mmCIF file of C-alpha atoms in Angstrom:
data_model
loop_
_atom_site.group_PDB
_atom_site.id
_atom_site.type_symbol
_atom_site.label_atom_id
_atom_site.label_comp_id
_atom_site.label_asym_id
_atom_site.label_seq_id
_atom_site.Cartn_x
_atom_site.Cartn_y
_atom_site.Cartn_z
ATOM 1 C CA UNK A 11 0.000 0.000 0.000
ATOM 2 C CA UNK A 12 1.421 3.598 -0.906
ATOM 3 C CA UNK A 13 0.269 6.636 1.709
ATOM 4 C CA UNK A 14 1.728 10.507 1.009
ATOM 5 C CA UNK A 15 3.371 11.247 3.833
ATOM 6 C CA UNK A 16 2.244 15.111 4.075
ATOM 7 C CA UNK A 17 5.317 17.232 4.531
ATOM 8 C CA UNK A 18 5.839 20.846 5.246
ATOM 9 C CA UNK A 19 8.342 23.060 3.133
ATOM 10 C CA UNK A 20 10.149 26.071 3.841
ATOM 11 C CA UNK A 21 10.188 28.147 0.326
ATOM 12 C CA UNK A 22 13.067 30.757 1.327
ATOM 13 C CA UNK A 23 13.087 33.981 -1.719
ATOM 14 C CA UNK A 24 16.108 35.739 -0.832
ATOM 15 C CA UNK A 25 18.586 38.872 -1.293
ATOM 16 C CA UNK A 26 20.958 41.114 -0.032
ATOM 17 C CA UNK A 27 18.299 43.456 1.400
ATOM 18 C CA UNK A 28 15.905 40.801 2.912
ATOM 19 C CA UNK A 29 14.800 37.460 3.028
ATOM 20 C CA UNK A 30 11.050 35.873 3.048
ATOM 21 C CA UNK A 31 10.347 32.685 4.468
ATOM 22 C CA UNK A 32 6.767 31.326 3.296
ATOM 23 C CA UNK A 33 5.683 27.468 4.254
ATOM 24 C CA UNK A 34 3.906 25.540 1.811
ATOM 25 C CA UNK A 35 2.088 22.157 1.854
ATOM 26 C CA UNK A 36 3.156 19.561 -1.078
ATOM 27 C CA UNK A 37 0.555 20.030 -3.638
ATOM 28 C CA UNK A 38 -0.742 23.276 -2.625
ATOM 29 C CA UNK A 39 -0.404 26.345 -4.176
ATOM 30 C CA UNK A 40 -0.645 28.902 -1.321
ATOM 31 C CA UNK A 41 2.097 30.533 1.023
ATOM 32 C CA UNK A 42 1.925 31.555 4.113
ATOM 33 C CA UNK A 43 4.663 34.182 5.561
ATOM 34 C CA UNK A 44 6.743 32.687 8.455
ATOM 35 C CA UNK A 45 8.827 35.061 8.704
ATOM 36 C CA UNK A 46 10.535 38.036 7.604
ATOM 37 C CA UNK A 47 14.521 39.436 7.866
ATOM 38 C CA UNK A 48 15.842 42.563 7.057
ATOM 39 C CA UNK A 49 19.515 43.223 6.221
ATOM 40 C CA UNK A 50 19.689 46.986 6.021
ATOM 41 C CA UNK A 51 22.970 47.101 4.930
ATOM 42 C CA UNK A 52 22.156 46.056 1.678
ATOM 43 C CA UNK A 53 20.155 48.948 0.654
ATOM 44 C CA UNK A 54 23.450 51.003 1.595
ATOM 45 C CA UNK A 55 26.053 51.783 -1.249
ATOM 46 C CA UNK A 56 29.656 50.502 -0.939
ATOM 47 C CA UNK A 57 30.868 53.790 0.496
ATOM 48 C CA UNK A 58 28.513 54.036 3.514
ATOM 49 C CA UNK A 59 29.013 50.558 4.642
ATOM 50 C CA UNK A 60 32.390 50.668 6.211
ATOM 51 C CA UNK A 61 33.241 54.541 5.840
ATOM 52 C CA UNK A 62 36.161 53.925 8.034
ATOM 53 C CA UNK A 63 39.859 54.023 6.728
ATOM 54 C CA UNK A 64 41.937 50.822 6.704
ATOM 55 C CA UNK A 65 43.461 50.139 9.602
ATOM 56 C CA UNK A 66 47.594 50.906 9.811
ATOM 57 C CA UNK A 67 50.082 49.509 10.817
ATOM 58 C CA UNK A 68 54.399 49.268 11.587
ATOM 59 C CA UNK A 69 56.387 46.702 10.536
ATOM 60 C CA UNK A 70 58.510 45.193 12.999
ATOM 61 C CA UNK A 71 62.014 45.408 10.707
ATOM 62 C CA UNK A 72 61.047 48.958 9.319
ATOM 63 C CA UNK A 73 60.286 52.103 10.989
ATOM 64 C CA UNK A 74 57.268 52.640 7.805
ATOM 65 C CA UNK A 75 54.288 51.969 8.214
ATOM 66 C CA UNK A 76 51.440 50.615 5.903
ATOM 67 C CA UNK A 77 48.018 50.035 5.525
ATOM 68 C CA UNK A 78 45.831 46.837 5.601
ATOM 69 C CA UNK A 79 43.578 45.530 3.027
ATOM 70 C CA UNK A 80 40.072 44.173 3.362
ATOM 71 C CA UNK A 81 39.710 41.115 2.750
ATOM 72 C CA UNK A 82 36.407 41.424 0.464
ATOM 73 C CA UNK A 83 34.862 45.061 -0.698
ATOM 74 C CA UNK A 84 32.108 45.917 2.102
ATOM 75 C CA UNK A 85 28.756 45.333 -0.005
ATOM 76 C CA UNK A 86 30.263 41.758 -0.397
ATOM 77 C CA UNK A 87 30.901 40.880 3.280
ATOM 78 C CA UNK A 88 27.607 42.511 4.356
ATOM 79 C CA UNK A 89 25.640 40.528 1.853
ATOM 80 C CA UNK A 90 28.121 37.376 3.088
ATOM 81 C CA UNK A 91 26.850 38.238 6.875
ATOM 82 C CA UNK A 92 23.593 37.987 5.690
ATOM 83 C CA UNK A 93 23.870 35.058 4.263
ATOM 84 C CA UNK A 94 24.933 33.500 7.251
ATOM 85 C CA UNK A 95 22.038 34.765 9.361
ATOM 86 C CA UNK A 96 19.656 33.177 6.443
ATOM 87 C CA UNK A 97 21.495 30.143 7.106
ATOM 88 C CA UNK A 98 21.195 29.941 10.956
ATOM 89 C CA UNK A 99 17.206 31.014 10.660
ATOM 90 C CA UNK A 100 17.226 27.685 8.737
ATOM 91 C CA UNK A 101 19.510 25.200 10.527
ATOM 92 C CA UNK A 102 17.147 25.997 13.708
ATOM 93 C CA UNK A 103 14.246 25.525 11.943
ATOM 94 C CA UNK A 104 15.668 22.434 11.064
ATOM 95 C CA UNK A 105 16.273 21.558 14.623
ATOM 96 C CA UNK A 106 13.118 22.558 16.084
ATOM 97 C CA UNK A 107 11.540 20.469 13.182
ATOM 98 C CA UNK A 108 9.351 23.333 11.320
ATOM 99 C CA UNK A 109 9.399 21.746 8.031
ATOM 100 C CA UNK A 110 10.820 18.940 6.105
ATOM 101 C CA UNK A 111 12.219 20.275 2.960
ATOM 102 C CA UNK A 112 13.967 23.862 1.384
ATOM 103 C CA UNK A 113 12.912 25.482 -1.503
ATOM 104 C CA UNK A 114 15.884 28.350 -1.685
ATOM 105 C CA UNK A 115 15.387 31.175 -4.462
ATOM 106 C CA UNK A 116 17.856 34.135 -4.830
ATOM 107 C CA UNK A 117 20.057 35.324 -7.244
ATOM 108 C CA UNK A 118 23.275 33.301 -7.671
ATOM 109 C CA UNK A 119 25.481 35.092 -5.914
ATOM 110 C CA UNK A 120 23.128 35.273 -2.720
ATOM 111 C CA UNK A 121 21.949 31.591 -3.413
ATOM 112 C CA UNK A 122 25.745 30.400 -3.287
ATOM 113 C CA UNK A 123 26.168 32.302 -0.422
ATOM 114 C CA UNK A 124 23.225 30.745 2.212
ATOM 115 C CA UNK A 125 23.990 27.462 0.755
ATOM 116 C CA UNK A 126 27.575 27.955 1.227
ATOM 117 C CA UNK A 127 26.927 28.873 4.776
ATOM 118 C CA UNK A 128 23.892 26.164 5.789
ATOM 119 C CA UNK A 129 24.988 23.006 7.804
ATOM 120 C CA UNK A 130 25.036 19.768 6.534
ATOM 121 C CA UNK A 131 22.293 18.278 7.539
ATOM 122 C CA UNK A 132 20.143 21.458 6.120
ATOM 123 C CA UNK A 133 21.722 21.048 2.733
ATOM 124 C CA UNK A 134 20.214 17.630 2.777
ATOM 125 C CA UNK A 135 16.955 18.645 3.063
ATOM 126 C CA UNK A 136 16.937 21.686 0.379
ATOM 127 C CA UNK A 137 14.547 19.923 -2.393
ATOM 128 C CA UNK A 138 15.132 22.670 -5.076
ATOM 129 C CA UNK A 139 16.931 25.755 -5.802
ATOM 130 C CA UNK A 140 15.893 28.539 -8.171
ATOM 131 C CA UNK A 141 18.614 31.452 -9.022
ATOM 132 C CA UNK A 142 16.211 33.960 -9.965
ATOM 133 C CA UNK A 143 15.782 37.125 -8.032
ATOM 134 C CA UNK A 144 12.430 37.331 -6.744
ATOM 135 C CA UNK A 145 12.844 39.763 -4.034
ATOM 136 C CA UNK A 146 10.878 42.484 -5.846
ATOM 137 C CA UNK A 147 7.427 40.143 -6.437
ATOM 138 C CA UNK A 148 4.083 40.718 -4.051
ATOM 139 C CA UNK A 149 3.367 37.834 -1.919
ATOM 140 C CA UNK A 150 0.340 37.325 -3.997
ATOM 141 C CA UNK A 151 2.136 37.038 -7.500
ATOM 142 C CA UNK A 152 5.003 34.114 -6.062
ATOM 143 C CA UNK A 153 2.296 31.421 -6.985
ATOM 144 C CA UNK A 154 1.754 32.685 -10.061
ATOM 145 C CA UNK A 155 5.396 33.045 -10.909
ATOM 146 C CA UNK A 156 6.161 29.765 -9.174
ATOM 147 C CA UNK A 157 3.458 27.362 -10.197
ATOM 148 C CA UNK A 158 6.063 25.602 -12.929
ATOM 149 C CA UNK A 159 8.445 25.124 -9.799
ATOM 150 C CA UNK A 160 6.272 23.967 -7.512
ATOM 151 C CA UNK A 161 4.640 21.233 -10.200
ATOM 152 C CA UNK A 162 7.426 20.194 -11.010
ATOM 153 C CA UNK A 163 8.646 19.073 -7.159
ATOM 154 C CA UNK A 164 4.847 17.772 -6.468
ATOM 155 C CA UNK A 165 5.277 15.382 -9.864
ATOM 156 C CA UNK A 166 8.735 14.026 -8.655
ATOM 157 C CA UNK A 167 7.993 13.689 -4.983
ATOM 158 C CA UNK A 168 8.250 10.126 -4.445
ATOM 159 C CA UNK A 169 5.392 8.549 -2.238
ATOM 160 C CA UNK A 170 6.703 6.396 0.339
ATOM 161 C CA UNK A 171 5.467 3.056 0.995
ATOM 162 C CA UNK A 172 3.821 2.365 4.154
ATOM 163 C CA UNK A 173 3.132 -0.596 6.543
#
């Protein structure tokens, strides 16, 4: 005998401004917000995110001193920091056992970036990705926009035999 097994998925639309997290039943259309980060440093241009100079410093053999480098331009490492707190908002819902399976959309830069910083055991339960960036869409045009996506992971969900 073959049951579905209802699951519950976390469809996470990303960028480096914000980050919506809907939940979504397998086979259903409709999303419902769970929750909602900001990263306000990414509405900020390059300039205003670290306005301070590099650090200096002396060289032990020399009495000149120079300057350090950053290690990434600013609008890179904020959007990287963000990243990472995408990333733990997911690895504890994974803990606390708020949904089954990831659906992660972003543009590819962002979308490397959370998946780059998610655990292991998230990873393993991200279903799909999409690199688009649908940051800019109304909650009540992501259906429309991803009713291809979403058919597509109901018609290859496998059902999983029971008893």
């Amino acid at each position: 005998m073959f049951a579905l097994l209802i699951s519950m998925e976390w469809i996470v639309i990303a960028s480096q401004t914000g980050a919506r997290i809907f939940r979504r039943r397998p086979y259903a259309h409709e999303l419902e917000l769970v929750d909602l980060l900001e990263n306000p440093k990414g509405r900020l241009r390059k300039h205003d995110i670290n306005s301070d100079k590099p650090g200096r410093g002396f060289s032990p053999t020399s009495v000149s001193r120079h300057g350090y480098m950053a290690s990434m331009p600013p609008d890179q490492a904020a959007a990287l920091g963000f990243a990472r707190e995408i990333a733990k908002k997911l690895d504890q819902g994974r803990t606390h056992n708020s949904y089954d399976h990831l659906v992660l959309i972003a543009d590819p830069p962002m979308l490397g970036m959370v998946r780059g910083a998610l655990e292991q055991q998230t990873l393993h339960r991200v279903l799909d990705v999409l690199p688009k960036n649908l940051a800019w869409a109304k909650p009540h045009e992501l259906p429309v926009k991803l009713r291809s996506l979403f058919e597509r992971i109901d018609r290859e969900r496998p059902l999983r035999h029971v008893g």
